[in-house]
Amino acid sequence: MSKFDLIIKGGRVATAADVFHADIGIKDGRVAALADALDGADRVIDAAGATITPGGIDGHCHLDQPSLDGSVCADDFTSGTRSAAAGGTTTVIPFALQMRGHSLKEAVDDYHQRSDGKALVDYAFHLIVTDATPQVCGQELPALLQDGYSSLKIYMTYDDLKLDDGQILDVLAVARRYQGMVMIHAENSECITWLTDKLEQAGKLAPKYHATSRPGPVEREATHRAITLAELIDVPILIVHVSSELAVQEIQRAQRRGLKIYGETCPQYLFLTEDDLDKPGFEGAKCICSPPPRNKENQQVIWDGLVNGTFQVLSSDHAPSRYNDPQGKMLQGTDASFRIVPNGIPGIETRLPLMFSEGVGKGRIDLQTFVALTAANTAKIYGLYPRKGTIAIGSDADIVIWDDEKEVTITNDILHHNVDYTPYEGIELTGWPRTVLSRGNVVVEDGEVVGEPGHGQFLPCDPPEKAMPLGRPVIDFQPT
Ligand code: URP
Ligand code: ZN
Ligand code: ZN
């Protein structure tokens, strides 16, 4: 019997801490050895000259998520994870959404049914709490947080999803007690509704007005309030999909004060601007997401935030709606108000290549920061580290071997999602995943997806505290 199932030879290995040259020996799906030179394997992959990174972890993506507006999430666990794998992502964390009036446990059971046997790569679930009843806060949420579902998202906007401040405090207190990680969508709902009403009354319905209805101060106010609520309860939170300088300033101020406020941003805030919502006809709908892309100055601040440590996580927020589809962006035709266009853009496959090329390749971030933002920190914050997010002895062999010099122009027909467009059409990149391993299995070979649905396993998550000490006592919230 061979010592290893597989050896990856001669690559330049990057983790969040180091970049070094080593062979990687893989046995039973895990990294078994890292050394100058290894021998004795059933299979050897020659990676001479190639960069090798841990498989990406997409800590924010929407797959087969039910919606209430009649739109349909274009990717299920098969198409979504096929697309993820092709782009070098080997773990995805989508959302089990609680419908109001229904139990949270029911949402989790339903989501397991949607994912069982379908994924090509491993996955965990975040919860979305939309109905913070005493039953949910007193029983269901505590039980789930202790049973492998250690993170949850709450919304401050969207009528069907949002919690008020009191409900948010209730949820944060439970998260404190059971060490959950709370992700917050921070936009001021009342301001958005007021501005949207005014825009519609003035006949301003086109996609570009989506950005007008959600300007920076709307995000700033909610970010400030979310931080205040977290400070009251003394619990860490993560502000998701941060788009603007105003929100960045709030997060930085809180971080400087020593609060455990984490930040996530996404490629759309680095590569798109509000001008993309002003494309001819209805085309701008392709880039409607919330918060909206801003201007070039804000883009720069978001890039800076990746470098200066404001952001710990870079996720895709892949929220796939087809464009030319009555169950997608054209839900009510092309004359419809921006208000009823499904929010969200696809990006699960392009996240890593965009950052590898335009971040690392252009010298904006180093390789270690790339790994930290796209894999290691995500694993730590959501309780998957060091099983995921690094290349170390004992870690799952989730690995990307890059074709460092490959020149690729992004077009939708090279992508594997079930969406009929990409907002990144025409962007020219250098570097693309050549070979991708999930637990030692080759799921992408020479750029072709060869993985099968059913290989991907559900990953129970530890409380983040276990992977990354967050420095807070595990006690109930008590007013002093
Ligand atoms: O527009 C967005 N971001 N849609 C996806 C849902 C969310 O809020 O993350
Ligand atoms: Zn959101
Ligand atoms: Zn999202």
GROMACS .gro file of C-alpha atoms and ligand atoms in nm:
model
  491
    1MET     CA    1   0.000   0.000   0.000
    2SER     CA    2   0.135   0.345  -0.089
    3LYS     CA    3   0.226   0.582   0.187
    4PHE     CA    4   0.013   0.856   0.027
    5ASP     CA    5  -0.290   0.852  -0.197
    6LEU     CA    6  -0.164   1.160  -0.374
    7ILE     CA    7   0.138   1.388  -0.376
    8ILE     CA    8   0.131   1.740  -0.515
    9LYS     CA    9   0.488   1.811  -0.618
   10GLY     CA   10   0.687   2.126  -0.649
   11GLY     CA   11   0.434   2.399  -0.583
   12ARG     CA   12   0.455   2.728  -0.398
   13VAL     CA   13   0.221   2.676  -0.103
   14ALA     CA   14   0.044   2.972   0.054
   15THR     CA   15  -0.137   2.984   0.386
   16ALA     CA   16  -0.260   3.287   0.576
   17ALA     CA   17   0.074   3.289   0.758
   18ASP     CA   18   0.343   3.180   0.511
   19VAL     CA   19   0.443   3.114   0.154
   20PHE     CA   20   0.685   2.821   0.112
   21HIS     CA   21   0.792   2.557  -0.138
   22ALA     CA   22   0.689   2.204  -0.043
   23ASP     CA   23   0.546   1.879  -0.167
   24ILE     CA   24   0.207   1.796  -0.016
   25GLY     CA   25   0.130   1.437   0.076
   26ILE     CA   26  -0.237   1.348   0.103
   27LYS     CA   27  -0.381   1.041   0.273
   28ASP     CA   28  -0.748   0.961   0.341
   29GLY     CA   29  -0.860   1.304   0.234
   30ARG     CA   30  -0.629   1.495   0.463
   31VAL     CA   31  -0.291   1.660   0.442
   32ALA     CA   32  -0.054   1.401   0.583
   33ALA     CA   33   0.287   1.552   0.508
   34LEU     CA   34   0.456   1.873   0.396
   35ALA     CA   35   0.821   1.834   0.303
   36ASP     CA   36   1.095   1.934   0.061
   37ALA     CA   37   1.053   1.614  -0.133
   38LEU     CA   38   0.799   1.335  -0.088
   39ASP     CA   39   0.768   0.997  -0.258
   40GLY     CA   40   0.543   0.699  -0.246
   41ALA     CA   41   0.198   0.780  -0.377
   42ASP     CA   42  -0.062   0.622  -0.605
   43ARG     CA   43  -0.079   0.947  -0.795
   44VAL     CA   44   0.148   1.248  -0.834
   45ILE     CA   45   0.034   1.588  -0.958
   46ASP     CA   46   0.313   1.803  -1.094
   47ALA     CA   47   0.265   2.156  -0.964
   48ALA     CA   48   0.609   2.292  -1.049
   49GLY     CA   49   0.592   2.667  -1.076
   50ALA     CA   50   0.230   2.683  -0.961
   51THR     CA   51   0.084   2.866  -0.665
   52ILE     CA   52  -0.111   2.643  -0.429
   53THR     CA   53  -0.371   2.784  -0.191
   54PRO     CA   54  -0.628   2.634   0.044
   55GLY     CA   55  -0.964   2.585  -0.124
   56GLY     CA   56  -1.173   2.897  -0.092
   57ILE     CA   57  -1.448   2.920   0.167
   58ASP     CA   58  -1.744   3.126   0.055
   59GLY     CA   59  -1.892   3.243   0.384
   60HIS     CA   60  -2.186   3.419   0.223
   61CYS     CA   61  -2.376   3.275  -0.071
   62HIS     CA   62  -2.739   3.192  -0.143
   63LEU     CA   63  -2.823   2.852  -0.291
   64ASP     CA   64  -3.171   2.709  -0.340
   65GLN     CA   65  -3.304   2.967  -0.099
   66PRO     CA   66  -3.681   3.005  -0.102
   67SER     CA   67  -3.817   3.355  -0.162
   68LEU     CA   68  -4.151   3.519  -0.105
   69ASP     CA   69  -4.166   3.749  -0.407
   70GLY     CA   70  -4.218   3.478  -0.670
   71SER     CA   71  -3.857   3.482  -0.787
   72VAL     CA   72  -3.650   3.165  -0.792
   73CYS     CA   73  -3.293   3.125  -0.673
   74ALA     CA   74  -3.125   3.015  -0.995
   75ASP     CA   75  -2.865   2.788  -0.837
   76ASP     CA   76  -2.933   2.482  -0.630
   77PHE     CA   77  -2.667   2.290  -0.439
   78THR     CA   78  -2.550   2.111  -0.752
   79SER     CA   79  -2.512   2.400  -0.995
   80GLY     CA   80  -2.398   2.634  -0.718
   81THR     CA   81  -2.126   2.406  -0.586
   82ARG     CA   82  -2.018   2.308  -0.940
   83SER     CA   83  -1.964   2.676  -1.008
   84ALA     CA   84  -1.793   2.722  -0.671
   85ALA     CA   85  -1.553   2.434  -0.739
   86ALA     CA   86  -1.466   2.560  -1.086
   87GLY     CA   87  -1.366   2.889  -0.926
   88GLY     CA   88  -1.156   2.725  -0.655
   89THR     CA   89  -1.406   2.734  -0.370
   90THR     CA   90  -1.431   2.407  -0.179
   91THR     CA   91  -1.659   2.505   0.108
   92VAL     CA   92  -1.977   2.708   0.084
   93ILE     CA   93  -2.192   2.844   0.365
   94PRO     CA   94  -2.539   2.936   0.239
   95PHE     CA   95  -2.843   3.017   0.451
   96ALA     CA   96  -3.128   2.819   0.603
   97LEU     CA   97  -3.402   3.084   0.597
   98GLN     CA   98  -3.673   3.088   0.861
   99MET     CA   99  -4.005   3.201   0.715
  100ARG     CA  100  -4.209   3.420   0.948
  101GLY     CA  101  -4.464   3.216   1.140
  102HIS     CA  102  -4.256   2.901   1.094
  103SER     CA  103  -3.997   2.739   1.311
  104LEU     CA  104  -3.625   2.775   1.262
  105LYS     CA  105  -3.573   2.402   1.301
  106GLU     CA  106  -3.818   2.345   1.017
  107ALA     CA  107  -3.604   2.571   0.797
  108VAL     CA  108  -3.292   2.371   0.881
  109ASP     CA  109  -3.464   2.038   0.810
  110ASP     CA  110  -3.593   2.172   0.480
  111TYR     CA  111  -3.249   2.298   0.386
  112HIS     CA  112  -3.095   1.958   0.454
  113GLN     CA  113  -3.347   1.808   0.216
  114ARG     CA  114  -3.251   2.063  -0.047
  115SER     CA  115  -2.879   1.986  -0.009
  116ASP     CA  116  -2.856   1.615   0.077
  117GLY     CA  117  -2.667   1.428  -0.194
  118LYS     CA  118  -2.648   1.730  -0.424
  119ALA     CA  119  -2.327   1.917  -0.349
  120LEU     CA  120  -1.991   1.871  -0.521
  121VAL     CA  121  -1.801   2.035  -0.233
  122ASP     CA  122  -1.853   2.059   0.142
  123TYR     CA  123  -2.103   2.296   0.294
  124ALA     CA  124  -2.228   2.431   0.624
  125PHE     CA  125  -2.539   2.636   0.701
  126HIS     CA  126  -2.589   2.980   0.847
  127LEU     CA  127  -2.933   3.039   0.996
  128ILE     CA  128  -3.147   3.339   0.903
  129VAL     CA  129  -3.373   3.446   1.190
  130THR     CA  130  -3.675   3.645   1.074
  131ASP     CA  131  -3.915   3.570   1.359
  132ALA     CA  132  -3.747   3.613   1.696
  133THR     CA  133  -4.029   3.463   1.902
  134PRO     CA  134  -3.978   3.344   2.261
  135GLN     CA  135  -3.987   2.988   2.126
  136VAL     CA  136  -3.711   3.068   1.875
  137CYS     CA  137  -3.493   3.268   2.114
  138GLY     CA  138  -3.561   3.046   2.413
  139GLN     CA  139  -3.537   2.702   2.260
  140GLU     CA  140  -3.475   2.656   1.890
  141LEU     CA  141  -3.188   2.898   1.846
  142PRO     CA  142  -2.998   2.782   2.155
  143ALA     CA  143  -3.038   2.419   2.048
  144LEU     CA  144  -2.922   2.486   1.691
  145LEU     CA  145  -2.628   2.704   1.796
  146GLN     CA  146  -2.504   2.413   2.006
  147ASP     CA  147  -2.569   2.157   1.736
  148GLY     CA  148  -2.339   2.265   1.451
  149TYR     CA  149  -2.523   2.575   1.327
  150SER     CA  150  -2.311   2.834   1.502
  151SER     CA  151  -2.379   3.143   1.291
  152LEU     CA  152  -2.687   3.335   1.191
  153LYS     CA  153  -2.781   3.631   0.980
  154ILE     CA  154  -3.030   3.899   1.070
  155TYR     CA  155  -3.165   4.176   0.852
  156MET     CA  156  -3.233   4.539   0.940
  157THR     CA  157  -3.419   4.587   0.610
  158TYR     CA  158  -3.653   4.398   0.371
  159ASP     CA  159  -4.012   4.384   0.502
  160ASP     CA  160  -4.028   4.002   0.504
  161LEU     CA  161  -3.700   3.957   0.683
  162LYS     CA  162  -3.617   4.250   0.908
  163LEU     CA  163  -3.602   4.254   1.287
  164ASP     CA  164  -3.657   4.566   1.495
  165ASP     CA  165  -3.398   4.681   1.748
  166GLY     CA  166  -3.562   4.499   2.039
  167GLN     CA  167  -3.572   4.176   1.845
  168ILE     CA  168  -3.210   4.221   1.742
  169LEU     CA  169  -3.115   4.265   2.109
  170ASP     CA  170  -3.303   3.944   2.191
  171VAL     CA  171  -3.110   3.754   1.925
  172LEU     CA  172  -2.775   3.907   2.024
  173ALA     CA  173  -2.831   3.805   2.386
  174VAL     CA  174  -2.886   3.444   2.275
  175ALA     CA  175  -2.575   3.462   2.056
  176ARG     CA  176  -2.375   3.585   2.354
  177ARG     CA  177  -2.497   3.302   2.574
  178TYR     CA  178  -2.430   3.029   2.317
  179GLN     CA  179  -2.132   3.182   2.138
  180GLY     CA  180  -2.304   3.229   1.805
  181MET     CA  181  -2.164   3.455   1.534
  182VAL     CA  182  -2.426   3.707   1.421
  183MET     CA  183  -2.401   3.846   1.068
  184ILE     CA  184  -2.593   4.169   1.020
  185HIS     CA  185  -2.732   4.317   0.699
  186ALA     CA  186  -2.710   4.684   0.792
  187GLU     CA  187  -2.936   4.920   0.598
  188ASN     CA  188  -3.200   5.153   0.740
  189SER     CA  189  -3.533   5.015   0.627
  190GLU     CA  190  -3.749   5.323   0.690
  191CYS     CA  191  -3.517   5.550   0.496
  192ILE     CA  192  -3.513   5.310   0.201
  193THR     CA  193  -3.894   5.287   0.197
  194TRP     CA  194  -3.932   5.664   0.222
  195LEU     CA  195  -3.681   5.731  -0.055
  196THR     CA  196  -3.828   5.457  -0.273
  197ASP     CA  197  -4.179   5.602  -0.236
  198LYS     CA  198  -4.052   5.945  -0.336
  199LEU     CA  199  -3.860   5.810  -0.637
  200GLU     CA  200  -4.161   5.612  -0.757
  201GLN     CA  201  -4.390   5.914  -0.713
  202ALA     CA  202  -4.152   6.106  -0.939
  203GLY     CA  203  -4.165   5.827  -1.197
  204LYS     CA  204  -3.805   5.728  -1.132
  205LEU     CA  205  -3.832   5.353  -1.167
  206ALA     CA  206  -3.524   5.251  -1.366
  207PRO     CA  207  -3.261   5.018  -1.215
  208LYS     CA  208  -3.019   5.305  -1.148
  209TYR     CA  209  -3.258   5.447  -0.888
  210HIS     CA  210  -3.197   5.140  -0.675
  211ALA     CA  211  -2.868   5.305  -0.580
  212THR     CA  212  -3.040   5.641  -0.518
  213SER     CA  213  -3.282   5.471  -0.280
  214ARG     CA  214  -3.002   5.328  -0.064
  215PRO     CA  215  -2.730   5.595  -0.037
  216GLY     CA  216  -2.427   5.565   0.191
  217PRO     CA  217  -2.585   5.729   0.498
  218VAL     CA  218  -2.856   5.459   0.497
  219GLU     CA  219  -2.582   5.199   0.538
  220ARG     CA  220  -2.387   5.412   0.785
  221GLU     CA  221  -2.680   5.465   1.019
  222ALA     CA  222  -2.769   5.098   1.032
  223THR     CA  223  -2.404   4.996   1.074
  224HIS     CA  224  -2.372   5.240   1.363
  225ARG     CA  225  -2.693   5.107   1.520
  226ALA     CA  226  -2.591   4.743   1.477
  227ILE     CA  227  -2.260   4.819   1.647
  228THR     CA  228  -2.439   5.001   1.928
  229LEU     CA  229  -2.672   4.705   1.986
  230ALA     CA  230  -2.377   4.464   1.988
  231GLU     CA  231  -2.192   4.690   2.230
  232LEU     CA  232  -2.490   4.693   2.465
  233ILE     CA  233  -2.494   4.314   2.476
  234ASP     CA  234  -2.114   4.284   2.458
  235VAL     CA  235  -2.116   4.032   2.176
  236PRO     CA  236  -1.910   4.009   1.855
  237ILE     CA  237  -2.093   4.070   1.527
  238LEU     CA  238  -1.994   4.066   1.163
  239ILE     CA  239  -2.129   4.337   0.934
  240VAL     CA  240  -2.184   4.172   0.596
  241HIS     CA  241  -2.146   4.306   0.242
  242VAL     CA  242  -2.000   4.642   0.339
  243SER     CA  243  -2.005   4.877   0.040
  244SER     CA  244  -1.927   5.230   0.149
  245GLU     CA  245  -1.667   5.451   0.310
  246LEU     CA  246  -1.928   5.571   0.559
  247ALA     CA  247  -1.987   5.217   0.687
  248VAL     CA  248  -1.614   5.146   0.688
  249GLN     CA  249  -1.560   5.449   0.913
  250GLU     CA  250  -1.816   5.317   1.161
  251ILE     CA  251  -1.653   4.975   1.170
  252GLN     CA  252  -1.304   5.119   1.208
  253ARG     CA  253  -1.415   5.345   1.492
  254ALA     CA  254  -1.565   5.048   1.674
  255GLN     CA  255  -1.256   4.835   1.612
  256ARG     CA  256  -1.033   5.115   1.744
  257ARG     CA  257  -1.244   5.118   2.060
  258GLY     CA  258  -1.170   4.750   2.104
  259LEU     CA  259  -1.514   4.618   2.013
  260LYS     CA  260  -1.525   4.279   1.840
  261ILE     CA  261  -1.676   4.407   1.519
  262TYR     CA  262  -1.586   4.208   1.209
  263GLY     CA  263  -1.638   4.316   0.851
  264GLU     CA  264  -1.713   4.137   0.527
  265THR     CA  265  -1.703   4.281   0.179
  266CYS     CA  266  -1.758   4.133  -0.167
  267PRO     CA  267  -1.615   4.167  -0.520
  268GLN     CA  268  -1.913   4.374  -0.636
  269TYR     CA  269  -1.790   4.661  -0.416
  270LEU     CA  270  -1.442   4.635  -0.568
  271PHE     CA  271  -1.526   4.585  -0.935
  272LEU     CA  272  -1.869   4.745  -0.995
  273THR     CA  273  -1.996   5.098  -0.950
  274GLU     CA  274  -2.336   5.264  -0.950
  275ASP     CA  275  -2.276   5.335  -1.322
  276ASP     CA  276  -2.327   4.964  -1.384
  277LEU     CA  277  -2.687   5.011  -1.273
  278ASP     CA  278  -2.726   5.277  -1.544
  279LYS     CA  279  -2.671   5.053  -1.844
  280PRO     CA  280  -2.906   5.088  -2.143
  281GLY     CA  281  -3.262   4.967  -2.107
  282PHE     CA  282  -3.314   4.730  -1.818
  283GLU     CA  283  -2.957   4.593  -1.824
  284GLY     CA  284  -2.873   4.775  -1.501
  285ALA     CA  285  -3.097   4.525  -1.320
  286LYS     CA  286  -2.815   4.273  -1.359
  287CYS     CA  287  -2.620   4.469  -1.098
  288ILE     CA  288  -2.901   4.541  -0.852
  289CYS     CA  289  -2.786   4.421  -0.515
  290SER     CA  290  -2.805   4.560  -0.165
  291PRO     CA  291  -2.623   4.758  -0.053
  292PRO     CA  292  -2.564   4.886  -0.408
  293PRO     CA  293  -2.224   4.930  -0.570
  294ARG     CA  294  -2.102   5.286  -0.504
  295ASN     CA  295  -1.847   5.507  -0.685
  296LYS     CA  296  -1.474   5.478  -0.755
  297GLU     CA  297  -1.376   5.658  -0.433
  298ASN     CA  298  -1.576   5.410  -0.227
  299GLN     CA  299  -1.423   5.122  -0.423
  300GLN     CA  300  -1.077   5.244  -0.321
  301VAL     CA  301  -1.179   5.262   0.045
  302ILE     CA  302  -1.303   4.904   0.024
  303TRP     CA  303  -0.971   4.792  -0.129
  304ASP     CA  304  -0.790   4.979   0.148
  305GLY     CA  305  -1.007   4.801   0.404
  306LEU     CA  306  -0.881   4.466   0.279
  307VAL     CA  307  -0.524   4.578   0.333
  308ASN     CA  308  -0.560   4.763   0.662
  309GLY     CA  309  -0.751   4.488   0.839
  310THR     CA  310  -1.097   4.645   0.854
  311PHE     CA  311  -1.232   4.341   0.669
  312GLN     CA  312  -1.166   3.988   0.781
  313VAL     CA  313  -1.375   3.815   0.517
  314LEU     CA  314  -1.429   3.850   0.144
  315SER     CA  315  -1.737   3.656   0.033
  316SER     CA  316  -1.931   3.648  -0.292
  317ASP     CA  317  -2.286   3.713  -0.165
  318HIS     CA  318  -2.377   3.499  -0.468
  319ALA     CA  319  -2.752   3.563  -0.492
  320PRO     CA  320  -2.839   3.423  -0.833
  321SER     CA  321  -3.140   3.546  -1.030
  322ARG     CA  322  -3.158   3.489  -1.402
  323TYR     CA  323  -3.189   3.810  -1.605
  324ASN     CA  324  -3.412   3.725  -1.898
  325ASP     CA  325  -3.659   3.532  -1.687
  326PRO     CA  326  -4.002   3.605  -1.535
  327GLN     CA  327  -3.883   3.427  -1.220
  328GLY     CA  328  -3.566   3.635  -1.218
  329LYS     CA  329  -3.477   3.999  -1.268
  330MET     CA  330  -3.771   4.042  -1.507
  331LEU     CA  331  -4.022   3.928  -1.248
  332GLN     CA  332  -4.262   4.205  -1.351
  333GLY     CA  333  -4.118   4.296  -1.688
  334THR     CA  334  -3.866   4.556  -1.790
  335ASP     CA  335  -4.073   4.862  -1.703
  336ALA     CA  336  -4.111   4.757  -1.342
  337SER     CA  337  -3.984   4.968  -1.058
  338PHE     CA  338  -3.640   4.887  -0.920
  339ARG     CA  339  -3.827   4.813  -0.593
  340ILE     CA  340  -3.950   4.478  -0.720
  341VAL     CA  341  -3.641   4.359  -0.903
  342PRO     CA  342  -3.496   4.066  -0.706
  343ASN     CA  343  -3.180   4.181  -0.528
  344GLY     CA  344  -2.849   4.009  -0.567
  345ILE     CA  345  -2.587   3.917  -0.823
  346PRO     CA  346  -2.399   3.597  -0.910
  347GLY     CA  347  -2.030   3.561  -0.824
  348ILE     CA  348  -1.952   3.231  -0.654
  349GLU     CA  349  -1.712   3.125  -0.933
  350THR     CA  350  -1.545   3.457  -1.006
  351ARG     CA  351  -1.465   3.558  -0.644
  352LEU     CA  352  -1.128   3.387  -0.617
  353PRO     CA  353  -1.001   3.448  -0.972
  354LEU     CA  354  -1.089   3.819  -0.946
  355MET     CA  355  -0.898   3.853  -0.621
  356PHE     CA  356  -0.606   3.637  -0.733
  357SER     CA  357  -0.557   3.843  -1.048
  358GLU     CA  358  -0.659   4.193  -0.946
  359GLY     CA  359  -0.563   4.165  -0.580
  360VAL     CA  360  -0.248   3.953  -0.567
  361GLY     CA  361  -0.142   3.985  -0.932
  362LYS     CA  362  -0.172   4.363  -0.930
  363GLY     CA  363   0.011   4.389  -0.598
  364ARG     CA  364  -0.281   4.524  -0.396
  365ILE     CA  365  -0.271   4.237  -0.146
  366ASP     CA  366  -0.017   3.966  -0.078
  367LEU     CA  367  -0.086   3.595  -0.108
  368GLN     CA  368  -0.118   3.547   0.266
  369THR     CA  369  -0.384   3.817   0.283
  370PHE     CA  370  -0.561   3.655  -0.012
  371VAL     CA  371  -0.575   3.326   0.179
  372ALA     CA  372  -0.680   3.496   0.502
  373LEU     CA  373  -0.967   3.685   0.337
  374THR     CA  374  -1.096   3.408   0.115
  375ALA     CA  375  -1.049   3.103   0.336
  376ALA     CA  376  -0.863   3.111   0.669
  377ASN     CA  377  -1.047   3.391   0.848
  378THR     CA  378  -1.379   3.264   0.721
  379ALA     CA  379  -1.303   2.922   0.866
  380LYS     CA  380  -1.204   3.079   1.198
  381ILE     CA  381  -1.503   3.308   1.227
  382TYR     CA  382  -1.750   3.030   1.145
  383GLY     CA  383  -1.589   2.754   1.349
  384LEU     CA  384  -1.434   2.539   1.075
  385TYR     CA  385  -1.065   2.605   1.141
  386PRO     CA  386  -0.820   2.428   1.109
  387ARG     CA  387  -1.016   2.152   0.937
  388LYS     CA  388  -1.076   2.405   0.658
  389GLY     CA  389  -0.898   2.721   0.550
  390THR     CA  390  -0.536   2.614   0.565
  391ILE     CA  391  -0.284   2.364   0.432
  392ALA     CA  392  -0.147   2.196   0.744
  393ILE     CA  393  -0.097   1.845   0.871
  394GLY     CA  394  -0.439   1.703   0.953
  395SER     CA  395  -0.639   1.961   0.761
  396ASP     CA  396  -0.880   1.848   0.494
  397ALA     CA  397  -0.699   1.837   0.160
  398ASP     CA  398  -0.906   2.115   0.006
  399ILE     CA  399  -0.653   2.263  -0.231
  400VAL     CA  400  -0.633   2.485  -0.538
  401ILE     CA  401  -0.344   2.454  -0.783
  402TRP     CA  402  -0.341   2.773  -0.983
  403ASP     CA  403  -0.254   2.822  -1.345
  404ASP     CA  404  -0.075   3.143  -1.251
  405GLU     CA  405  -0.015   3.275  -1.599
  406LYS     CA  406  -0.341   3.176  -1.768
  407GLU     CA  407  -0.510   3.473  -1.930
  408VAL     CA  408  -0.884   3.459  -1.908
  409THR     CA  409  -1.151   3.701  -2.021
  410ILE     CA  410  -1.457   3.646  -1.806
  411THR     CA  411  -1.761   3.564  -2.017
  412ASN     CA  412  -2.073   3.398  -1.894
  413ASP     CA  413  -2.027   3.096  -2.117
  414ILE     CA  414  -1.711   2.986  -1.932
  415LEU     CA  415  -1.894   2.985  -1.597
  416HIS     CA  416  -2.084   2.695  -1.444
  417HIS     CA  417  -2.364   2.869  -1.256
  418ASN     CA  418  -2.723   2.850  -1.375
  419VAL     CA  419  -2.745   3.223  -1.441
  420ASP     CA  420  -2.769   3.378  -1.787
  421TYR     CA  421  -2.521   3.658  -1.718
  422THR     CA  422  -2.221   3.763  -1.513
  423PRO     CA  423  -2.177   4.121  -1.395
  424TYR     CA  424  -1.805   4.076  -1.463
  425GLU     CA  425  -1.842   4.008  -1.838
  426GLY     CA  426  -1.533   4.119  -2.029
  427ILE     CA  427  -1.295   4.161  -1.734
  428GLU     CA  428  -0.951   4.027  -1.827
  429LEU     CA  429  -0.771   3.826  -1.561
  430THR     CA  430  -0.438   3.653  -1.522
  431GLY     CA  431  -0.457   3.329  -1.324
  432TRP     CA  432  -0.733   3.071  -1.291
  433PRO     CA  433  -0.775   2.749  -1.088
  434ARG     CA  434  -0.623   2.457  -1.281
  435THR     CA  435  -0.680   2.170  -1.039
  436VAL     CA  436  -0.905   2.172  -0.735
  437LEU     CA  437  -0.920   1.909  -0.463
  438SER     CA  438  -1.196   1.854  -0.213
  439ARG     CA  439  -1.088   1.624   0.071
  440GLY     CA  440  -0.819   1.485  -0.154
  441ASN     CA  441  -1.055   1.415  -0.445
  442VAL     CA  442  -0.989   1.594  -0.769
  443VAL     CA  443  -1.306   1.790  -0.843
  444VAL     CA  444  -1.156   2.015  -1.110
  445GLU     CA  445  -0.889   1.881  -1.345
  446ASP     CA  446  -0.716   2.104  -1.597
  447GLY     CA  447  -1.002   2.351  -1.560
  448GLU     CA  448  -1.274   2.090  -1.620
  449VAL     CA  449  -1.518   2.007  -1.343
  450VAL     CA  450  -1.496   1.632  -1.279
  451GLY     CA  451  -1.651   1.624  -0.930
  452GLU     CA  452  -1.985   1.458  -0.873
  453PRO     CA  453  -2.292   1.566  -0.679
  454GLY     CA  454  -2.301   1.384  -0.347
  455HIS     CA  455  -1.928   1.413  -0.277
  456GLY     CA  456  -1.990   1.730  -0.074
  457GLN     CA  457  -2.065   1.670   0.293
  458PHE     CA  458  -2.245   1.878   0.549
  459LEU     CA  459  -2.004   2.036   0.799
  460PRO     CA  460  -2.122   2.099   1.153
  461CYS     CA  461  -1.957   2.421   1.276
  462ASP     CA  462  -1.800   2.474   1.616
  463PRO     CA  463  -1.870   2.792   1.806
  464PRO     CA  464  -1.621   3.044   1.664
  465GLU     CA  465  -1.468   3.078   2.011
  466LYS     CA  466  -1.312   2.735   1.972
  467ALA     CA  467  -1.127   2.829   1.655
  468MET     CA  468  -1.057   3.192   1.730
  469PRO     CA  469  -1.066   3.324   2.086
  470LEU     CA  470  -1.298   3.621   2.078
  471GLY     CA  471  -1.228   3.733   2.430
  472ARG     CA  472  -1.566   3.745   2.595
  473PRO     CA  473  -1.714   3.567   2.892
  474VAL     CA  474  -1.975   3.300   2.828
  475ILE     CA  475  -2.253   3.434   3.046
  476ASP     CA  476  -2.603   3.565   3.005
  477PHE     CA  477  -2.649   3.931   2.935
  478GLN     CA  478  -2.723   4.113   3.262
  479PRO     CA  479  -2.782   4.487   3.273
  480THR     CA  480  -2.546   4.646   3.520
  481URP     O1  481  -2.872   4.208  -0.274
  481URP     C1  482  -2.836   4.117  -0.206
  481URP     N1  483  -2.729   4.126  -0.132
  481URP     N2  484  -2.907   4.005  -0.207
  481URP     C2  485  -2.880   3.890  -0.135
  481URP     C3  486  -2.944   3.890  -0.003
  481URP     C4  487  -2.860   3.962   0.096
  481URP     O2  488  -2.908   4.057   0.155
  481URP     O3  489  -2.748   3.923   0.119
  482ZN      ZN  490  -2.776   4.086   0.310
  483ZN      ZN  491  -2.654   3.772   0.086
   0.00000   0.00000   0.00000
